[in-house]
Short mmCIF file of C-alpha atoms in Angstrom, two decimals:
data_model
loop_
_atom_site.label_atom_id
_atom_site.label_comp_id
_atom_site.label_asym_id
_atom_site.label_seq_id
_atom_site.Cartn_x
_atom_site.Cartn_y
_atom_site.Cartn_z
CA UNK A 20 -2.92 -22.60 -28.10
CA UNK A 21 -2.22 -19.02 -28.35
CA UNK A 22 -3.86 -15.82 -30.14
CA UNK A 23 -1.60 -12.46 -31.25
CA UNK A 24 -3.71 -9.71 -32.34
CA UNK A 25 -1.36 -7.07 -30.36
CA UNK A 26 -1.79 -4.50 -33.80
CA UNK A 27 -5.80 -5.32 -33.99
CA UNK A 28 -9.16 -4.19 -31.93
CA UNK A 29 -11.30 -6.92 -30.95
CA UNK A 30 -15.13 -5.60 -30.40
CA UNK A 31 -17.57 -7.60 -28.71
CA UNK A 32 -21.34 -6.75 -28.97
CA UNK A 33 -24.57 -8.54 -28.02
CA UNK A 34 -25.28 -10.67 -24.99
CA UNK A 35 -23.61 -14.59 -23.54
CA UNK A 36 -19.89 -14.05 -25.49
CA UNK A 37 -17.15 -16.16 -24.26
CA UNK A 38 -13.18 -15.76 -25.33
CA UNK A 39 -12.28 -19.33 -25.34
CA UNK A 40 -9.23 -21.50 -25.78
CA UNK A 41 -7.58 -24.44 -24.52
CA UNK A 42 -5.76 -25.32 -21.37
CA UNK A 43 -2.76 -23.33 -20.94
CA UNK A 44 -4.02 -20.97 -23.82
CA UNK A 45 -2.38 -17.19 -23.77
CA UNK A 46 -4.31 -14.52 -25.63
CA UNK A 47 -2.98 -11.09 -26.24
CA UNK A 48 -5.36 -8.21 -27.62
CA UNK A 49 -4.33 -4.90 -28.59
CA UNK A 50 -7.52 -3.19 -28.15
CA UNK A 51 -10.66 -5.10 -26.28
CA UNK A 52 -13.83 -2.99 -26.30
CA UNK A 53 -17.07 -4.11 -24.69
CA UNK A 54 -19.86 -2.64 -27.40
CA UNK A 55 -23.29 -1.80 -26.57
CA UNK A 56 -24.77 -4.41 -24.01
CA UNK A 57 -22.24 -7.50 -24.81
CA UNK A 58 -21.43 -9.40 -21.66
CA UNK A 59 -18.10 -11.17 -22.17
CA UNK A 60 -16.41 -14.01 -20.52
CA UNK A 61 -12.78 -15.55 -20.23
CA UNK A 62 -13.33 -19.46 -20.15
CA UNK A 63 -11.39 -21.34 -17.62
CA UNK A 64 -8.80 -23.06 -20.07
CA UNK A 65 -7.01 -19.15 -20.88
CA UNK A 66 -4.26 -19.24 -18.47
CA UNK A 67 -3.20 -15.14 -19.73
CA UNK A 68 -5.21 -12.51 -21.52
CA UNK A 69 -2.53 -9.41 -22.50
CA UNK A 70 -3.71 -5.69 -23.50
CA UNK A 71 -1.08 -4.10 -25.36
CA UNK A 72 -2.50 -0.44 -26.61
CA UNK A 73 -3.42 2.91 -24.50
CA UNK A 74 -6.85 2.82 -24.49
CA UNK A 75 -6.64 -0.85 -24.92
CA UNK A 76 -9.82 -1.50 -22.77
CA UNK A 77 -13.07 0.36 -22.84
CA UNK A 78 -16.69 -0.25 -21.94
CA UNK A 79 -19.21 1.45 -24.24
CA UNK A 80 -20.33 4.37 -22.15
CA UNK A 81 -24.10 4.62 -21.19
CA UNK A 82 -24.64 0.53 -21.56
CA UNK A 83 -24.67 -2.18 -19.30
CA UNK A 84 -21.50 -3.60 -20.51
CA UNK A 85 -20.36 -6.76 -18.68
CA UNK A 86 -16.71 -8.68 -18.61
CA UNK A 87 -15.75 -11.39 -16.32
CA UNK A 88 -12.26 -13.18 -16.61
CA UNK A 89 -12.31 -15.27 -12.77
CA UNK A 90 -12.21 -18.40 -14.03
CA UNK A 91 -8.28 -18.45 -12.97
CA UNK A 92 -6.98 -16.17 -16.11
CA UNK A 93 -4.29 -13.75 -15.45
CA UNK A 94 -5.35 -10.39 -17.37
CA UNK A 95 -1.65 -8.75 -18.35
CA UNK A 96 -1.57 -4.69 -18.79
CA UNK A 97 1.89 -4.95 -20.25
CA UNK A 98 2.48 -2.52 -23.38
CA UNK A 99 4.36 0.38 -21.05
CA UNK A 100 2.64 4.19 -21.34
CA UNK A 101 -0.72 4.76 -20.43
CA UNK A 102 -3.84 3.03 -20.06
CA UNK A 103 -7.12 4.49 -19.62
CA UNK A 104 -9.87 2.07 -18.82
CA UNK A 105 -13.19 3.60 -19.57
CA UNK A 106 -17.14 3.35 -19.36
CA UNK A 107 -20.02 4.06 -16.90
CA UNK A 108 -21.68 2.50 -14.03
CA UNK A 109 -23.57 0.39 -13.72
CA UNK A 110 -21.42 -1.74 -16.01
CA UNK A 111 -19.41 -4.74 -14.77
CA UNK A 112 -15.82 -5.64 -14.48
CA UNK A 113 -14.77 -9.26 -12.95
CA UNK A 114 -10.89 -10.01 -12.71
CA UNK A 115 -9.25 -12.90 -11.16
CA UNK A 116 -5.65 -11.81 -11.18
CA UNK A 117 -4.20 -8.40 -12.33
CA UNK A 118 -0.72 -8.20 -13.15
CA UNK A 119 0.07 -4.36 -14.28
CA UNK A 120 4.10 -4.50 -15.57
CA UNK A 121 5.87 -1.20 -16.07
CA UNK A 122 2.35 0.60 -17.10
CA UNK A 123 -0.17 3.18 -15.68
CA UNK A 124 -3.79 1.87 -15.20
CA UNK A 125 -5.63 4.71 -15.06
CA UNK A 126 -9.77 3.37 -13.92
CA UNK A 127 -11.21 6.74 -15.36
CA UNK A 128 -14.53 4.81 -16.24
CA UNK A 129 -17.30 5.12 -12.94
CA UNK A 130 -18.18 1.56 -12.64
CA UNK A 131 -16.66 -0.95 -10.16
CA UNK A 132 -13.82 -3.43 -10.07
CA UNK A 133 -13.71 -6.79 -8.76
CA UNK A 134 -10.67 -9.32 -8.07
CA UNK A 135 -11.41 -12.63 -7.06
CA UNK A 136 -7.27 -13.00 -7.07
CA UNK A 137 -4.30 -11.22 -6.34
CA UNK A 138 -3.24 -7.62 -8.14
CA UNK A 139 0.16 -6.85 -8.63
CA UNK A 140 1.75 -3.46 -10.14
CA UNK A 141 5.72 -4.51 -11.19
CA UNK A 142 8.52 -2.41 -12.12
CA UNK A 143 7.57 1.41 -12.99
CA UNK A 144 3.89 0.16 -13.19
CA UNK A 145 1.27 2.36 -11.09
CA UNK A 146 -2.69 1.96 -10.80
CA UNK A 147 -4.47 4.87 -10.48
CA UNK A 148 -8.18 5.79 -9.42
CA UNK A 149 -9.14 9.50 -8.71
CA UNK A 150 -11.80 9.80 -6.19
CA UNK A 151 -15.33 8.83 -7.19
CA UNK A 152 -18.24 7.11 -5.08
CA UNK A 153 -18.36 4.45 -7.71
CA UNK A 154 -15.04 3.55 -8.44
CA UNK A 155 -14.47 0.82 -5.64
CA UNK A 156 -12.34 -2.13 -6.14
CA UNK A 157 -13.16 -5.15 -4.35
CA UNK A 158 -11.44 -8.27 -3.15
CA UNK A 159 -14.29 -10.89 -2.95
CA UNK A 160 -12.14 -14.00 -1.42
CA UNK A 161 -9.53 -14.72 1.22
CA UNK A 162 -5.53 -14.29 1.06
CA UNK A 163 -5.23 -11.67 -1.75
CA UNK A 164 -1.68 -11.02 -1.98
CA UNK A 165 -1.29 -7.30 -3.38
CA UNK A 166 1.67 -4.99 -4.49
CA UNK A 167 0.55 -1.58 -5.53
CA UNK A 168 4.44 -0.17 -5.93
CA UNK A 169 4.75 3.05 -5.14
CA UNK A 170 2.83 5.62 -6.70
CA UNK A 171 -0.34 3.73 -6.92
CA UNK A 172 -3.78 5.22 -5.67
CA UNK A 173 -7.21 3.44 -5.30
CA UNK A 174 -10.64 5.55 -5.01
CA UNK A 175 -12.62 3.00 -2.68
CA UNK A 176 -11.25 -0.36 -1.52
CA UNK A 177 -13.12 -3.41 -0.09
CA UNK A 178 -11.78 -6.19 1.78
CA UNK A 179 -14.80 -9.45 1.90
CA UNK A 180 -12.43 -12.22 2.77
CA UNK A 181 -10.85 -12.89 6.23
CA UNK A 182 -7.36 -12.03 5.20
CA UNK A 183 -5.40 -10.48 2.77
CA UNK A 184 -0.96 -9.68 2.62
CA UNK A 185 -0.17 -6.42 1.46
CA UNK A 186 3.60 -6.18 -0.12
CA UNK A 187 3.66 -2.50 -0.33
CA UNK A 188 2.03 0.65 1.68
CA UNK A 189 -1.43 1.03 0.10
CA UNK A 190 -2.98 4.70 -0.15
CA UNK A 191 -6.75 4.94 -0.47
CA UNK A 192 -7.90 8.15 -1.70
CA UNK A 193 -11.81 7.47 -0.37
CA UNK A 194 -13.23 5.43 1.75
CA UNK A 195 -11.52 1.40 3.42
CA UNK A 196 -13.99 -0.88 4.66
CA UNK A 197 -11.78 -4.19 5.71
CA UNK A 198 -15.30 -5.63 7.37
CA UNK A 199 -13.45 -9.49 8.90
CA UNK A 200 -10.65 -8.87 6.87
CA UNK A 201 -7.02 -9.64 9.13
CA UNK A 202 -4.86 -6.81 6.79
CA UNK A 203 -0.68 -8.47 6.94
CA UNK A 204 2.24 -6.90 5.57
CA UNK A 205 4.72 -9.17 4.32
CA UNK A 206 8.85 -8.54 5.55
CA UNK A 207 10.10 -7.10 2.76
CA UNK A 208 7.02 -3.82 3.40
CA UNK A 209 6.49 -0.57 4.90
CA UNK A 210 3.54 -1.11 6.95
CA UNK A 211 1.49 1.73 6.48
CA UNK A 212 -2.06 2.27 5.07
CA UNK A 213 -3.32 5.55 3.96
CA UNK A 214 -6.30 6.37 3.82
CA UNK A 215 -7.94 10.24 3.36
CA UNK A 216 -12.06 9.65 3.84
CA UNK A 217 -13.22 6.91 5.87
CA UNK A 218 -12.83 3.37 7.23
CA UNK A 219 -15.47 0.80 8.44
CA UNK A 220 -14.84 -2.51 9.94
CA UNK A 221 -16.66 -5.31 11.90
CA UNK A 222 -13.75 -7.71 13.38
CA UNK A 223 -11.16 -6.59 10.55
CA UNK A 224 -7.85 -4.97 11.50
CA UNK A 225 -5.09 -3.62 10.15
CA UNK A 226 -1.83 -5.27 11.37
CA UNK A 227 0.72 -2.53 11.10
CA UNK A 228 0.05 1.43 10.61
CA UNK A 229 -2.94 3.01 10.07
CA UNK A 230 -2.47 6.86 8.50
CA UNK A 231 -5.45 8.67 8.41
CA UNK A 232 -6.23 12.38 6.98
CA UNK A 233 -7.73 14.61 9.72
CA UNK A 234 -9.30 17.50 7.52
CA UNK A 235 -9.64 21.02 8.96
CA UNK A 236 -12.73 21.47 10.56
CA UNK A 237 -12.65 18.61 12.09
CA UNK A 238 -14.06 19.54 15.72
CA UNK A 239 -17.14 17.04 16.86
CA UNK A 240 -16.07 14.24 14.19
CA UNK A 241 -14.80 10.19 15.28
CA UNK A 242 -11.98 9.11 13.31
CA UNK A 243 -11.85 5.09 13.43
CA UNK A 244 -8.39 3.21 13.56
CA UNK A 245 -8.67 -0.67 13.21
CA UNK A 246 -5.48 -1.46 14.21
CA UNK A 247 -4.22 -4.71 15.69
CA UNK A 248 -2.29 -8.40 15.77
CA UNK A 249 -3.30 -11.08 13.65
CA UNK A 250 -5.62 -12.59 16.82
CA UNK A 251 -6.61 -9.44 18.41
CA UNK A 252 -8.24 -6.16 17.51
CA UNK A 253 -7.25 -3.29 18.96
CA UNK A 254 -8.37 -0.49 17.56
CA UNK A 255 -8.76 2.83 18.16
CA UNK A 256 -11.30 5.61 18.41
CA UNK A 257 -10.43 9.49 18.56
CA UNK A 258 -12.51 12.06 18.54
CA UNK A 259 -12.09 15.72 17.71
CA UNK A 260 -14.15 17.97 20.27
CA UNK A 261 -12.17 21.22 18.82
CA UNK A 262 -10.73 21.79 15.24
CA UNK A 263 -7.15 21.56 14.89
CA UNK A 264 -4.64 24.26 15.57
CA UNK A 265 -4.27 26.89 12.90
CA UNK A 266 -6.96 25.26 11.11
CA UNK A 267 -4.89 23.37 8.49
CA UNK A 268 -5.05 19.16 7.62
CA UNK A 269 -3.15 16.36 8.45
CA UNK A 270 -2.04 13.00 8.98
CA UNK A 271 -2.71 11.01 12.40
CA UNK A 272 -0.47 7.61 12.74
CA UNK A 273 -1.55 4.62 15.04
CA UNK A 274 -0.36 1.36 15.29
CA UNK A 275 -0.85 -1.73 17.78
CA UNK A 276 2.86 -2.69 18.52
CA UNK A 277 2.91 -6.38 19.18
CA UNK A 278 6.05 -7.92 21.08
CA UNK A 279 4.25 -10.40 23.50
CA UNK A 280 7.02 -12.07 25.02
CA UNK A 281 9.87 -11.22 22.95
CA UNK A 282 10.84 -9.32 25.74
CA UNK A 283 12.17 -6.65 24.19
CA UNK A 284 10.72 -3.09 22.69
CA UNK A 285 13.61 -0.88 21.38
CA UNK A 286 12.11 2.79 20.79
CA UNK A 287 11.09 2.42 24.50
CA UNK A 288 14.47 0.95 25.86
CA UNK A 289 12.81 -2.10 27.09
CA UNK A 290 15.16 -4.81 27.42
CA UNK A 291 13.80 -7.21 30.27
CA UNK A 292 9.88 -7.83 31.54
CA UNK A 293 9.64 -9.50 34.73
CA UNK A 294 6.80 -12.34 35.55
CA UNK A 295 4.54 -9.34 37.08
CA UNK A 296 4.60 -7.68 33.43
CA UNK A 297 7.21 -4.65 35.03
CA UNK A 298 10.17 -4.21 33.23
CA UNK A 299 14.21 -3.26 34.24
CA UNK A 300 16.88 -2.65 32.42
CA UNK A 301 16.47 0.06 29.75
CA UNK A 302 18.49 2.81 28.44
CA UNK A 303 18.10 5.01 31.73
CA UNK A 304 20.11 2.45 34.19
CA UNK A 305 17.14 2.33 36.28
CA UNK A 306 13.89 0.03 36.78
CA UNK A 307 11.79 3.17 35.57
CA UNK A 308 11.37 4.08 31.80
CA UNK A 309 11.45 7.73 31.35
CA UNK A 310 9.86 9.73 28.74
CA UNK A 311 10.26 12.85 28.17
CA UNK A 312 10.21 13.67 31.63
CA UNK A 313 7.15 11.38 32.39
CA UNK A 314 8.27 8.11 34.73
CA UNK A 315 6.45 4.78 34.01
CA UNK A 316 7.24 2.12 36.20
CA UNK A 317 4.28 -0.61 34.42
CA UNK A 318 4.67 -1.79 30.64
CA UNK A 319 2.07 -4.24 29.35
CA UNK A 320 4.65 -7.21 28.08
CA UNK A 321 2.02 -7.42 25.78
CA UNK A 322 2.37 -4.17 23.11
CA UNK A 323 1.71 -0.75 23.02
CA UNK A 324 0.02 1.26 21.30
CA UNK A 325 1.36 4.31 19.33
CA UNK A 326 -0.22 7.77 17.91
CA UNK A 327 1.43 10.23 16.61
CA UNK A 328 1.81 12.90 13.93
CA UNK A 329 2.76 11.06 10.58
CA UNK A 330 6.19 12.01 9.85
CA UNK A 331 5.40 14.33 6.57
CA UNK A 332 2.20 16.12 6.80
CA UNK A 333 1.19 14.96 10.58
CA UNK A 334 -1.76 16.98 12.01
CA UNK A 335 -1.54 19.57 14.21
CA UNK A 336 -2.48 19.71 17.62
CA UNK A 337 -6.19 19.47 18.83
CA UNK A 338 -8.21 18.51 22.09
CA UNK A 339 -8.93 14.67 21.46
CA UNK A 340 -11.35 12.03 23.28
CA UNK A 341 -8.79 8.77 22.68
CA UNK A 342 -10.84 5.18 22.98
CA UNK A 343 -8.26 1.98 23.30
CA UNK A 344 -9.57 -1.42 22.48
CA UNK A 345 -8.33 -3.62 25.12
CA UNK A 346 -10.41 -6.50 23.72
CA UNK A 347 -8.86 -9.28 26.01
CA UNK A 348 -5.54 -7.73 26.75
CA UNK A 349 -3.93 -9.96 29.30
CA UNK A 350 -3.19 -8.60 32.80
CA UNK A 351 -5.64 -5.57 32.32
CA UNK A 352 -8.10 -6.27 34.91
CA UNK A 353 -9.33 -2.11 35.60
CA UNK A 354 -9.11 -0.54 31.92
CA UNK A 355 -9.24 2.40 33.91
CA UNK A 356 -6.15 2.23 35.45
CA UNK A 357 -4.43 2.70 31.85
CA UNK A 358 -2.67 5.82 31.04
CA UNK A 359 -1.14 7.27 28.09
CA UNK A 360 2.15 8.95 27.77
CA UNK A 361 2.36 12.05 26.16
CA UNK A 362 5.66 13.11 24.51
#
């Protein structure tokens, strides 16, 4: 079955309501406001619940205002312009997947969100969610698949599952914690995550490009880059001991660049590793890789790291303590025998 009330406001008010319909059902609203204290659920038979109308979904501000649609419904923001979802913490907002098509989300309200599924933002669609403690969305199982398209922002994210595929760079305007989470990008992705407050971890990585805001007066503060492969952390750990030159902000890229046995690492000029992990034949016709005037004569066949200045906005120079995460690198017996080369 199917409900249309795209011209209509549906109000719900009072505790235990449930939006039900049969398997397969779709249910489009034009307005869906949460009133007073109602808590509201999406039974498991509505396979689609569309908004239609700006404004289209509010909470009741000051109340304890609860909806939860995980039961394997699809909520739809599909009716192009702006949305504005409103209401205040410590109300509750459950989704199982998010599809956003060719529409602005704008999360202006100061309570949470959480996905049990995947979120997509199609076409000219954006989500956005200026920075606020309590405006964290959350991703509360494993293998979230998520597009954000371009122009999207999030406040807070959370990772709780062990993985999660990212189809587009993701920007995070607070604070990442990834905790176990393995972070992919799929093929068709930049892989780059920015993120301008902070970023906690236990065993989570990030497997591509980690950009990270170093704000002025930074001198005496640990920026934390969980970088890595899809087996192996190896992240990194800087630390500011002076502020940065001139005093103004940037951007700091790292990445763990994984080509285990592939044999073959471009940017460097590394075309051949022997069996003692040495390598011959790059771009300088000789069995020593020059950069910049620095000679190398031991790769890891394993990856490399790389940090650097992000390409638009990178930081400016500072005096750094760098920590690398070996964490089982093979053929590193003396970690402090590594060296970094500075171009």
């Amino acid at each position: 079955g199917s409900f249309d009330g795209e011209e209509g406001v549906v109000a719900f008010t009072g505790s235990n309501k449930q939006i039900k319909g049969g398997a397969g059902s779709d249910i489009v609203f034009g307005f869906l406001q949460i009133m007073d204290n109602a808590m509201v659920s999406v039974a498991g038979g509505i396979t689609s619940l569309s908004i239609k109308k700006s404004l289209g979904f509010s909470l009741n501000p000051a109340h304890n205002g609860r909806f939860r649609a995980n039961s394997g419904t699809t909520v739809n923001f599909d009716g192009g312009g702006t949305f504005i979802i409103n209401g205040d913490s410590p109300q509750e907002v459950l989704f199982n997947n998010v599809v956003i098509n060719n529409t602005t989300v704008q999360h202006n309200g100061s309570f949470n969100i959480m996905v049990d599924g995947d979120f997509h933002v199609n076409g000219t669609g954006e989500f956005q969610a200026e920075p606020l403690a309590e405006r964290t969305v959350t991703f509360r199982n494993d293998n979230p698949v998520i597009l954000t398209g371009d122009d999207s922002y999030f406040s807070n994210m959370v990772f709780n599952g062990t993985a999660a595929t990212l189809q587009t760079p993701l920007y995070v305007k607070r604070n990442l914690n990834i905790k176990n989470a393995v972070v992919t990008f799929d093929d068709s992705s930049e892989n780059i995550v920015t993120v301008d407050g902070g970023i906690s971890y236990n065993n989570g990585r990030i497997v591509g490009t980690i950009s990270h805001h170093i704000p002025e007066g930074s001198a005496n503060e640990v920026f934390h880059f969980p970088v890595g492969t899809t087996t192996n952390n190896r992240w990194v750990r800087i630390e500011y001991e002076t502020d940065l030159a001139g005093g103004a902000d940037g951007y700091l890229d790292v990445q763990y660049i994984d080509f285990a046995g592939n044999g073959n690492y471009e940017p460097f000029g590394v075309t051949h590793f022997d069996d003692s992990g040495k390598f011959y034949g790059n771009v300088n016709g000789s069995s020593d890789l020059l950069i910049d005037g620095v000679t190398v004569n031991t790769l890891s066949e394993e990856g490399v790291w790389e940090v650097k200045p992000a390409d638009i906005g990178g930081v400016a120079n500072g005096t750094i303590t760098i920590d690398f995460c070996t964490c089982g690198l093979p053929g590193i017996s003396n970690p402090s025998e590594l060296r970094m080369v500075a171009s």
